[in-house]
mmCIF file of C-alpha atoms in Angstrom:
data_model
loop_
_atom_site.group_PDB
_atom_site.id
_atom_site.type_symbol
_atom_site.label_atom_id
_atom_site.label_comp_id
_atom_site.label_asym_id
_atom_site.label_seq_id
_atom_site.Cartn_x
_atom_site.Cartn_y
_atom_site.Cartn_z
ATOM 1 C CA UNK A 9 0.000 0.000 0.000
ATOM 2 C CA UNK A 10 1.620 3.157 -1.169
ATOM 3 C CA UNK A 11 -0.914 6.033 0.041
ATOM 4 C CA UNK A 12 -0.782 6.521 3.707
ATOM 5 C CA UNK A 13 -3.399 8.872 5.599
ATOM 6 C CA UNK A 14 -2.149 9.439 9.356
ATOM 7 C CA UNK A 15 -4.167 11.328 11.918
ATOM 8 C CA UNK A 16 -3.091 12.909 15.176
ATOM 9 C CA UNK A 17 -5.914 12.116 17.821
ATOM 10 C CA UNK A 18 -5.861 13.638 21.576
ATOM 11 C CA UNK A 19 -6.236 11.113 24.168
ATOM 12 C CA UNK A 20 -10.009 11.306 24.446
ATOM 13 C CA UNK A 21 -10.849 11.464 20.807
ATOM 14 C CA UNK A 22 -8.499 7.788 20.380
ATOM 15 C CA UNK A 23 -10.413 6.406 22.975
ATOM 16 C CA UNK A 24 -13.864 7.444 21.759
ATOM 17 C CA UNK A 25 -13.306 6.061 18.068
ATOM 18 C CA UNK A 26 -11.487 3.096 19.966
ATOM 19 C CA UNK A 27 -15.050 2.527 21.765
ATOM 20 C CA UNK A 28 -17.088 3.259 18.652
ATOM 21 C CA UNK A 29 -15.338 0.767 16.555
ATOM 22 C CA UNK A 30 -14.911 -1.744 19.383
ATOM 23 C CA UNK A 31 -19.238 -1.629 19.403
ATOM 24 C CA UNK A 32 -19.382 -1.682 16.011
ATOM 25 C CA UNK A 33 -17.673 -4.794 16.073
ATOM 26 C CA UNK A 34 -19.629 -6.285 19.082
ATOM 27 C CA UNK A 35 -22.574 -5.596 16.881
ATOM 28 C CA UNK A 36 -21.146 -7.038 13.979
ATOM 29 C CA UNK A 37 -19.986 -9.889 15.902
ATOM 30 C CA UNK A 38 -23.089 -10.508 18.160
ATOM 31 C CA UNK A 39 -26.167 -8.350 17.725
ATOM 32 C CA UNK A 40 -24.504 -5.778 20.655
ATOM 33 C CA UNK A 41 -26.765 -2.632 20.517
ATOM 34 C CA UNK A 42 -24.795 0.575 19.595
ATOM 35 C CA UNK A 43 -24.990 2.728 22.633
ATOM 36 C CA UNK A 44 -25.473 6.734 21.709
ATOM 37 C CA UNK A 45 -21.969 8.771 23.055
ATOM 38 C CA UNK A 46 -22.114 11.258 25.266
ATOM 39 C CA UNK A 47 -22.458 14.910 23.563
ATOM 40 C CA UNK A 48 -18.739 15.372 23.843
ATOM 41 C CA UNK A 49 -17.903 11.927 22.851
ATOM 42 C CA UNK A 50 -19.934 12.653 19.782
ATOM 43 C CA UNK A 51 -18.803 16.158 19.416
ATOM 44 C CA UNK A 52 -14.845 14.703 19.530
ATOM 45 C CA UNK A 53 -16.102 11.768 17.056
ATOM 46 C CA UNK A 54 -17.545 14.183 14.560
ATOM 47 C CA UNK A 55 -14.378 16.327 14.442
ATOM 48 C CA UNK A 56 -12.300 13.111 13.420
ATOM 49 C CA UNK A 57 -14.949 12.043 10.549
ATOM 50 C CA UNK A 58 -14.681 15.369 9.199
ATOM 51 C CA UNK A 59 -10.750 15.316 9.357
ATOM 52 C CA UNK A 60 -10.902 11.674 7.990
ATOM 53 C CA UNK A 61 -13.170 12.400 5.118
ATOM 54 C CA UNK A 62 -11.161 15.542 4.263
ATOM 55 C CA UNK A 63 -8.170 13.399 4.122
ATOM 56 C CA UNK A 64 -9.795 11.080 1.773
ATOM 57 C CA UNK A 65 -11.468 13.718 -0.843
ATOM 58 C CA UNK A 66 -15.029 13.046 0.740
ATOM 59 C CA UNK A 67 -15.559 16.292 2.401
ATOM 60 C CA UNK A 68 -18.334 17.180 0.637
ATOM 61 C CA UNK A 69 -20.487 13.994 1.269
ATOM 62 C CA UNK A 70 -23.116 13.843 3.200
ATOM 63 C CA UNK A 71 -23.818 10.717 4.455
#
């Protein structure tokens, strides 16, 4: 693989997409609701989806 995309997360923000992907799996895996965040959970996770789609050309995608 020859394109790389890094991200710098603060603490909390790596541990809130750690726990959103960890349930996502768990639901995957097992049926596991999806708990809603917190509000600044969510506020943290939203700043990293924008950076991520940014960094992949899909900034203007609304999902």
């Amino acid at each position: 693989m020859t394109d790389h995309i890094v991200l710098r997360l603060d603490h909390d923000s790596a541990e809130d997409l750690y726990e959103a992907l960890w349930l996502f799996g768990e639901h995957i895996a097992a049926g596991a609701p999806i708990t809603e965040p917190p509000a600044e959970a969510d506020e943290r996770l939203s700043r990293v989806f924008k950076v991520l789609g940014d960094a992949l050309g899909k900034s203007g995608r609304v999902v």
